[in-house]
Amino acid sequence: MTVRMISGWTEIVDLPALGRWMDAQGLPEGEITDLAPLGGGTQNVMLRFARGDRDYVMRRAPKHPRPASNAVLRREARLLGALRDTDVIAPRVIAACTDESMLGGSVFYLMEPVDGFNPGTELPDLHAGDGSVRHSMVLSAVEGIAKLGNVDYAALGLADFGKPDGFVERQVSRWLRELEGYRRNDDYAGPDIPHLDSVARWLENNLPRSWRPGIMHGDCHLANMMFHWDGPELAAMVDWEMSTIGDPLLDLGWQIATTPAGAAGAAVTPALAAAGGVPTAAEMVEHYAKFSDRDLSAITWYTVLAGFKLGIILEGTYARAAAGKAPREIGDKLHGITVQLFAEAAALLE
């Protein structure tokens, strides 16, 4: 087995060890070539390479992993492996290594490359120049979300993948505790977020009367999706770090709350936001209903919850920035998005 060494990547990927591990998995042998890093806006590393007339994408933790990095990667690999033979539009796992000692202290997995683009980083001429294509892009994403929510997770061996009991009921208190915990950061005085109390109170007082658990992606905005170059169709839902078993309607609410017409969407998909032509919330709900029999009467609640939850997550970076643990300009920007998300949520209450 021969390996062409690539400068810079040997610090986080031991290529000879990777080749030996691939041999043990029965994957095609040969020289590892064409290494290229892939961007994505996540805190993990993705590396594309070729070996034995086959292309691969590796996903692993960064050089200095977070405490939960390996646990998250194990969950991702398990979920994507279970979804492989379903109609969910997601990357297909080829093989996974859960042994942290195999490759520099990180769990990793190999998946098939996705041929598509991420609207968070680019917008091809076809999509930039045709409003109907952009409109259909978002609806294709909604269809993908609906199909994920339809999957029988227990039949896939994922009954223990999350804690669905009480998922909806505990969301507000769980995220308020998260927000309160940010006070541990030095020089963070606490949240200065207009509408925080009124939105939290409304969510608690208007819980959906009933709901059905299913697989959630957990971070369903368009920058976590890839689309085909030659049309509007979804090529893959990516970045499954926040996936769990919960209420899949929160994924739809998340998509609505992060539409390019709003504050968060304008930040993560600026080119798409500037081009416009995306569906309204009502159109997204109507399209979702074509692929799901879930009760959508409380979708406003899920949309408000999505803005509430995402805003609190972004506020965490602002709190860390106050303590010097993140760049101040990024913290300030994300705090501004948090304020806008809560303003948009408050507007929905009326």
Tab-separated table of C-alpha atoms in Angstrom:
chain	number	residue	atom	x	y	z
A	1	MET	CA	0.000	0.000	0.000
A	2	THR	CA	1.463	3.341	-1.059
A	3	VAL	CA	0.450	6.789	0.141
A	4	ARG	CA	1.196	10.162	-1.399
A	5	MET	CA	1.868	12.459	1.574
A	6	ILE	CA	0.122	15.835	1.450
A	7	SER	CA	1.739	18.719	3.323
A	8	GLY	CA	-0.312	20.065	6.242
A	9	TRP	CA	-2.791	17.214	6.554
A	10	THR	CA	-0.375	14.799	8.208
A	11	GLU	CA	-0.897	16.668	11.497
A	12	ILE	CA	-4.499	15.509	11.800
A	13	VAL	CA	-4.726	12.550	9.411
A	14	ASP	CA	-2.191	9.714	9.548
A	15	LEU	CA	-2.509	8.585	5.954
A	16	PRO	CA	-0.633	5.276	6.290
A	17	ALA	CA	-2.815	4.351	9.278
A	18	LEU	CA	-5.925	5.337	7.328
A	19	GLY	CA	-4.854	3.135	4.432
A	20	ARG	CA	-4.277	0.157	6.701
A	21	TRP	CA	-7.659	0.634	8.337
A	22	MET	CA	-9.366	0.824	4.934
A	23	ASP	CA	-7.623	-2.405	3.907
A	24	ALA	CA	-9.019	-4.087	7.026
A	25	GLN	CA	-12.529	-2.948	6.047
A	26	GLY	CA	-12.198	-4.633	2.680
A	27	LEU	CA	-12.287	-1.344	0.778
A	28	PRO	CA	-10.461	-1.035	-2.559
A	29	GLU	CA	-6.711	-0.856	-2.128
A	30	GLY	CA	-4.368	1.613	-3.754
A	31	GLU	CA	-2.655	4.936	-3.390
A	32	ILE	CA	-4.414	7.718	-1.487
A	33	THR	CA	-4.512	10.691	-3.850
A	34	ASP	CA	-6.254	13.976	-4.604
A	35	LEU	CA	-6.631	15.097	-1.003
A	36	ALA	CA	-8.599	18.319	-0.624
A	37	PRO	CA	-10.213	19.943	2.413
A	38	LEU	CA	-13.927	20.661	2.211
A	39	GLY	CA	-15.502	23.683	3.850
A	40	GLY	CA	-18.862	23.576	5.505
A	41	GLY	CA	-19.299	25.868	8.471
A	42	THR	CA	-19.026	23.120	11.056
A	43	GLN	CA	-16.472	22.545	13.799
A	44	ASN	CA	-15.413	19.193	12.345
A	45	VAL	CA	-12.917	18.467	9.579
A	46	MET	CA	-13.907	17.078	6.197
A	47	LEU	CA	-11.343	15.790	3.744
A	48	ARG	CA	-12.013	14.462	0.257
A	49	PHE	CA	-9.658	11.929	-1.318
A	50	ALA	CA	-9.501	9.094	-3.845
A	51	ARG	CA	-8.298	5.525	-3.472
A	52	GLY	CA	-8.707	2.472	-5.639
A	53	ASP	CA	-10.864	4.176	-8.261
A	54	ARG	CA	-13.310	5.369	-5.607
A	55	ASP	CA	-13.852	8.796	-4.051
A	56	TYR	CA	-14.395	9.323	-0.340
A	57	VAL	CA	-15.120	12.090	2.136
A	58	MET	CA	-13.737	11.696	5.656
A	59	ARG	CA	-15.377	13.464	8.579
A	60	ARG	CA	-13.444	13.691	11.845
A	61	ALA	CA	-12.846	16.013	14.778
A	62	PRO	CA	-10.433	18.950	14.491
A	63	LYS	CA	-6.857	18.828	15.799
A	64	HIS	CA	-8.075	20.150	19.163
A	65	PRO	CA	-11.476	18.472	19.588
A	66	ARG	CA	-14.293	19.641	21.809
A	67	PRO	CA	-15.100	17.394	24.802
A	68	ALA	CA	-18.114	15.906	23.031
A	69	SER	CA	-16.628	15.702	19.518
A	70	ASN	CA	-16.162	11.937	19.422
A	71	ALA	CA	-19.557	11.213	20.934
A	72	VAL	CA	-21.194	13.466	18.336
A	73	LEU	CA	-19.333	11.781	15.477
A	74	ARG	CA	-20.368	8.341	16.727
A	75	ARG	CA	-23.996	9.474	16.749
A	76	GLU	CA	-23.731	10.955	13.258
A	77	ALA	CA	-22.184	7.803	11.844
A	78	ARG	CA	-24.813	5.628	13.497
A	79	LEU	CA	-27.711	7.733	12.249
A	80	LEU	CA	-26.447	8.141	8.693
A	81	GLY	CA	-25.667	4.439	8.517
A	82	ALA	CA	-29.231	3.636	9.584
A	83	LEU	CA	-30.659	6.064	7.017
A	84	ARG	CA	-28.580	4.697	4.158
A	85	ASP	CA	-31.292	2.522	2.622
A	86	THR	CA	-34.196	4.933	3.210
A	87	ASP	CA	-35.455	7.704	0.929
A	88	VAL	CA	-33.952	10.382	3.194
A	89	ILE	CA	-31.647	12.576	1.115
A	90	ALA	CA	-28.445	12.409	3.163
A	91	PRO	CA	-24.794	11.449	2.675
A	92	ARG	CA	-24.258	7.697	2.451
A	93	VAL	CA	-21.850	6.249	5.014
A	94	ILE	CA	-19.314	3.765	3.653
A	95	ALA	CA	-17.534	2.787	6.864
A	96	ALA	CA	-17.009	4.189	10.354
A	97	CYS	CA	-14.223	3.891	12.921
A	98	THR	CA	-15.314	4.392	16.529
A	99	ASP	CA	-11.845	3.663	17.943
A	100	GLU	CA	-10.361	7.014	19.009
A	101	SER	CA	-6.801	5.644	19.021
A	102	MET	CA	-6.880	4.696	15.357
A	103	LEU	CA	-6.433	8.185	13.920
A	104	GLY	CA	-4.951	10.695	16.307
A	105	GLY	CA	-7.577	10.566	19.023
A	106	SER	CA	-10.606	11.110	16.798
A	107	VAL	CA	-13.509	8.951	15.745
A	108	PHE	CA	-14.083	9.259	11.999
A	109	TYR	CA	-16.243	7.964	9.215
A	110	LEU	CA	-16.064	7.762	5.438
A	111	MET	CA	-18.993	8.683	3.230
A	112	GLU	CA	-19.767	9.005	-0.440
A	113	PRO	CA	-19.106	12.502	-1.840
A	114	VAL	CA	-22.159	14.619	-2.627
A	115	ASP	CA	-22.216	16.220	-6.065
A	116	GLY	CA	-23.794	19.571	-5.334
A	117	PHE	CA	-23.340	23.066	-3.981
A	118	ASN	CA	-24.021	24.690	-0.642
A	119	PRO	CA	-26.111	27.900	-0.937
A	120	GLY	CA	-24.365	29.218	2.140
A	121	THR	CA	-21.154	29.602	0.155
A	122	GLU	CA	-22.215	29.975	-3.482
A	123	LEU	CA	-25.148	30.305	-5.856
A	124	PRO	CA	-24.596	29.020	-9.414
A	125	ASP	CA	-25.700	31.122	-12.367
A	126	LEU	CA	-28.738	28.912	-13.001
A	127	HIS	CA	-30.039	29.406	-9.475
A	128	ALA	CA	-28.991	33.048	-9.194
A	129	GLY	CA	-30.725	33.969	-12.430
A	130	ASP	CA	-34.065	32.199	-12.081
A	131	GLY	CA	-36.507	32.974	-9.278
A	132	SER	CA	-38.562	29.860	-9.998
A	133	VAL	CA	-35.471	27.707	-9.430
A	134	ARG	CA	-34.801	29.400	-6.079
A	135	HIS	CA	-38.446	28.956	-5.117
A	136	SER	CA	-38.283	25.252	-5.946
A	137	MET	CA	-34.996	24.858	-4.063
A	138	VAL	CA	-36.604	25.754	-0.772
A	139	LEU	CA	-39.605	23.532	-1.442
A	140	SER	CA	-37.255	20.650	-2.239
A	141	ALA	CA	-35.608	21.212	1.137
A	142	VAL	CA	-39.021	21.133	2.817
A	143	GLU	CA	-39.788	17.831	1.076
A	144	GLY	CA	-36.521	16.413	2.393
A	145	ILE	CA	-37.431	17.484	5.927
A	146	ALA	CA	-40.847	15.845	5.628
A	147	LYS	CA	-39.372	12.554	4.399
A	148	LEU	CA	-36.975	12.480	7.341
A	149	GLY	CA	-39.873	12.918	9.755
A	150	ASN	CA	-41.720	10.010	8.132
A	151	VAL	CA	-39.010	7.443	8.899
A	152	ASP	CA	-39.849	4.714	11.423
A	153	TYR	CA	-36.855	5.261	13.690
A	154	ALA	CA	-37.591	2.253	15.891
A	155	ALA	CA	-37.556	-0.054	12.870
A	156	LEU	CA	-34.078	1.277	12.053
A	157	GLY	CA	-32.792	0.391	15.519
A	158	LEU	CA	-32.778	4.009	16.702
A	159	ALA	CA	-35.282	3.769	19.556
A	160	ASP	CA	-32.565	4.808	22.025
A	161	PHE	CA	-31.119	7.602	19.858
A	162	GLY	CA	-32.930	10.320	21.786
A	163	LYS	CA	-35.370	10.980	24.633
A	164	PRO	CA	-38.678	11.783	22.962
A	165	ASP	CA	-40.785	11.549	26.131
A	166	GLY	CA	-41.544	15.124	27.159
A	167	PHE	CA	-39.440	16.585	24.347
A	168	VAL	CA	-41.864	19.381	23.482
A	169	GLU	CA	-42.771	20.135	27.083
A	170	ARG	CA	-39.171	20.616	28.276
A	171	GLN	CA	-37.861	22.799	25.443
A	172	VAL	CA	-38.420	26.236	26.967
A	173	SER	CA	-37.045	25.413	30.412
A	174	ARG	CA	-34.109	23.532	28.932
A	175	TRP	CA	-33.010	26.480	26.764
A	176	LEU	CA	-33.626	29.076	29.460
A	177	ARG	CA	-31.249	27.080	31.671
A	178	GLU	CA	-28.725	27.102	28.841
A	179	LEU	CA	-29.057	30.872	28.564
A	180	GLU	CA	-28.662	31.327	32.318
A	181	GLY	CA	-25.525	29.184	32.216
A	182	TYR	CA	-23.832	31.725	29.953
A	183	ARG	CA	-23.419	33.958	33.017
A	184	ARG	CA	-20.436	31.798	33.917
A	185	ASN	CA	-18.533	33.684	31.218
A	186	ASP	CA	-16.566	36.621	32.626
A	187	ASP	CA	-17.827	40.072	31.597
A	188	TYR	CA	-21.124	38.696	30.298
A	189	ALA	CA	-23.748	40.535	32.314
A	190	GLY	CA	-26.616	38.365	31.150
A	191	PRO	CA	-28.985	38.420	28.216
A	192	ASP	CA	-30.108	41.783	26.886
A	193	ILE	CA	-32.712	40.371	24.501
A	194	PRO	CA	-35.992	42.243	23.996
A	195	HIS	CA	-39.087	39.974	23.939
A	196	LEU	CA	-37.263	37.116	25.709
A	197	ASP	CA	-39.751	36.840	28.567
A	198	SER	CA	-42.882	37.332	26.446
A	199	VAL	CA	-41.806	34.750	23.866
A	200	ALA	CA	-40.886	32.206	26.551
A	201	ARG	CA	-44.188	32.761	28.345
A	202	TRP	CA	-46.199	32.403	25.108
A	203	LEU	CA	-44.438	29.152	24.242
A	204	GLU	CA	-45.170	27.696	27.673
A	205	ASN	CA	-48.821	28.740	27.510
A	206	ASN	CA	-49.467	27.438	23.991
A	207	LEU	CA	-47.925	23.965	23.900
A	208	PRO	CA	-49.230	21.756	21.071
A	209	ARG	CA	-52.021	19.517	22.304
A	210	SER	CA	-50.474	16.412	20.748
A	211	TRP	CA	-47.408	15.453	18.723
A	212	ARG	CA	-45.676	12.375	17.323
A	213	PRO	CA	-41.948	11.682	17.775
A	214	GLY	CA	-39.577	11.117	14.886
A	215	ILE	CA	-36.040	11.757	13.686
A	216	MET	CA	-34.984	15.401	13.747
A	217	HIS	CA	-32.047	16.883	11.873
A	218	GLY	CA	-31.963	19.648	14.484
A	219	ASP	CA	-30.378	22.438	12.437
A	220	CYS	CA	-32.461	22.663	9.279
A	221	HIS	CA	-31.346	25.841	7.566
A	222	LEU	CA	-30.372	26.039	3.912
A	223	ALA	CA	-26.639	26.356	4.622
A	224	ASN	CA	-26.833	22.806	6.006
A	225	MET	CA	-28.138	21.497	2.702
A	226	MET	CA	-26.638	20.854	-0.718
A	227	PHE	CA	-28.422	21.154	-4.046
A	228	HIS	CA	-27.833	19.821	-7.541
A	229	TRP	CA	-25.898	22.042	-9.919
A	230	ASP	CA	-28.338	21.551	-12.791
A	231	GLY	CA	-31.638	22.109	-11.012
A	232	PRO	CA	-33.401	22.950	-7.758
A	233	GLU	CA	-33.480	19.449	-6.286
A	234	LEU	CA	-31.995	18.710	-2.880
A	235	ALA	CA	-28.752	16.716	-3.139
A	236	ALA	CA	-28.203	16.083	0.585
A	237	MET	CA	-29.006	17.301	4.066
A	238	VAL	CA	-25.637	17.650	5.813
A	239	ASP	CA	-24.157	18.477	9.240
A	240	TRP	CA	-26.184	16.190	11.503
A	241	GLU	CA	-24.498	17.237	14.768
A	242	MET	CA	-27.784	18.225	16.453
A	243	SER	CA	-29.850	15.242	15.321
A	244	THR	CA	-32.027	13.395	17.820
A	245	ILE	CA	-35.422	11.790	18.302
A	246	GLY	CA	-37.872	14.583	19.027
A	247	ASP	CA	-40.646	16.399	17.215
A	248	PRO	CA	-39.851	16.645	13.474
A	249	LEU	CA	-42.155	19.653	13.113
A	250	LEU	CA	-39.435	21.675	14.825
A	251	ASP	CA	-37.304	21.027	11.729
A	252	LEU	CA	-40.023	22.600	9.584
A	253	GLY	CA	-40.321	25.503	12.024
A	254	TRP	CA	-36.530	25.890	11.880
A	255	GLN	CA	-36.629	26.064	8.094
A	256	ILE	CA	-39.333	28.753	8.232
A	257	ALA	CA	-37.552	30.735	10.968
A	258	THR	CA	-34.301	30.707	8.988
A	259	THR	CA	-35.813	31.528	5.597
A	260	PRO	CA	-33.531	33.809	3.549
A	261	ALA	CA	-36.118	36.554	4.012
A	262	GLY	CA	-35.325	36.716	7.755
A	263	ALA	CA	-32.372	37.706	9.923
A	264	ALA	CA	-30.766	34.285	10.335
A	265	GLY	CA	-31.313	33.268	6.720
A	266	ALA	CA	-29.788	36.495	5.441
A	267	ALA	CA	-26.690	35.701	7.495
A	268	VAL	CA	-26.215	32.060	6.481
A	269	THR	CA	-27.332	32.314	2.835
A	270	PRO	CA	-26.632	35.947	1.872
A	271	ALA	CA	-26.630	35.413	-1.902
A	272	LEU	CA	-29.962	33.624	-1.782
A	273	ALA	CA	-31.394	36.298	0.499
A	274	ALA	CA	-30.283	39.055	-1.871
A	275	ALA	CA	-31.734	37.257	-4.898
A	276	GLY	CA	-35.130	36.641	-3.265
A	277	GLY	CA	-37.899	34.583	-4.786
A	278	VAL	CA	-38.185	32.113	-1.910
A	279	PRO	CA	-41.517	30.637	-0.783
A	280	THR	CA	-43.609	32.101	1.998
A	281	ALA	CA	-44.131	30.259	5.254
A	282	ALA	CA	-47.626	29.296	4.111
A	283	GLU	CA	-46.245	27.789	0.906
A	284	MET	CA	-43.685	25.775	2.866
A	285	VAL	CA	-46.351	24.427	5.204
A	286	GLU	CA	-48.611	23.541	2.282
A	287	HIS	CA	-45.760	21.715	0.546
A	288	TYR	CA	-44.798	19.822	3.708
A	289	ALA	CA	-48.386	18.581	3.981
A	290	LYS	CA	-48.047	16.861	0.592
A	291	PHE	CA	-45.512	14.447	2.094
A	292	SER	CA	-46.634	14.149	5.715
A	293	ASP	CA	-49.827	13.430	7.641
A	294	ARG	CA	-48.661	15.340	10.728
A	295	ASP	CA	-51.012	17.888	12.287
A	296	LEU	CA	-49.685	21.281	11.159
A	297	SER	CA	-52.189	23.438	13.031
A	298	ALA	CA	-49.549	24.511	15.594
A	299	ILE	CA	-46.759	25.291	13.113
A	300	THR	CA	-46.549	28.881	14.388
A	301	TRP	CA	-45.566	27.470	17.789
A	302	TYR	CA	-42.747	25.447	16.227
A	303	THR	CA	-41.551	28.458	14.228
A	304	VAL	CA	-41.466	30.617	17.354
A	305	LEU	CA	-39.656	27.854	19.259
A	306	ALA	CA	-37.088	27.592	16.464
A	307	GLY	CA	-36.287	31.302	16.668
A	308	PHE	CA	-36.193	31.114	20.476
A	309	LYS	CA	-33.825	28.136	20.499
A	310	LEU	CA	-31.544	29.351	17.710
A	311	GLY	CA	-31.331	32.804	19.237
A	312	ILE	CA	-30.197	31.333	22.552
A	313	ILE	CA	-27.616	29.148	20.810
A	314	LEU	CA	-26.164	32.184	19.009
A	315	GLU	CA	-26.147	34.183	22.256
A	316	GLY	CA	-23.701	31.609	23.594
A	317	THR	CA	-21.028	32.835	21.206
A	318	TYR	CA	-21.746	36.426	22.257
A	319	ALA	CA	-21.231	35.410	25.907
A	320	ARG	CA	-17.975	33.635	25.066
A	321	ALA	CA	-16.816	36.672	23.103
A	322	ALA	CA	-17.415	38.861	26.154
A	323	ALA	CA	-15.022	36.585	28.039
A	324	GLY	CA	-12.428	36.693	25.265
A	325	LYS	CA	-13.109	33.107	24.178
A	326	ALA	CA	-14.387	34.071	20.713
A	327	PRO	CA	-13.795	37.049	18.375
A	328	ARG	CA	-15.742	40.064	19.587
A	329	GLU	CA	-16.925	41.072	16.115
A	330	ILE	CA	-18.444	37.623	15.559
A	331	GLY	CA	-20.102	37.698	18.972
A	332	ASP	CA	-21.588	41.118	18.283
A	333	LYS	CA	-22.883	39.992	14.895
A	334	LEU	CA	-24.538	36.889	16.309
A	335	HIS	CA	-26.074	38.852	19.173
A	336	GLY	CA	-27.626	41.146	16.567
A	337	ILE	CA	-29.133	38.132	14.821
A	338	THR	CA	-30.447	36.860	18.173
A	339	VAL	CA	-32.211	40.162	18.791
A	340	GLN	CA	-33.765	40.034	15.328
A	341	LEU	CA	-34.834	36.410	15.737
A	342	PHE	CA	-36.698	37.288	18.937
A	343	ALA	CA	-38.279	40.299	17.247
A	344	GLU	CA	-39.478	38.062	14.411
A	345	ALA	CA	-40.766	35.519	16.922
A	346	ALA	CA	-42.609	38.204	18.881
A	347	ALA	CA	-44.255	39.409	15.678
A	348	LEU	CA	-45.664	35.925	15.148
A	349	LEU	CA	-47.391	35.974	18.530
A	350	GLU	CA	-49.833	38.507	17.208
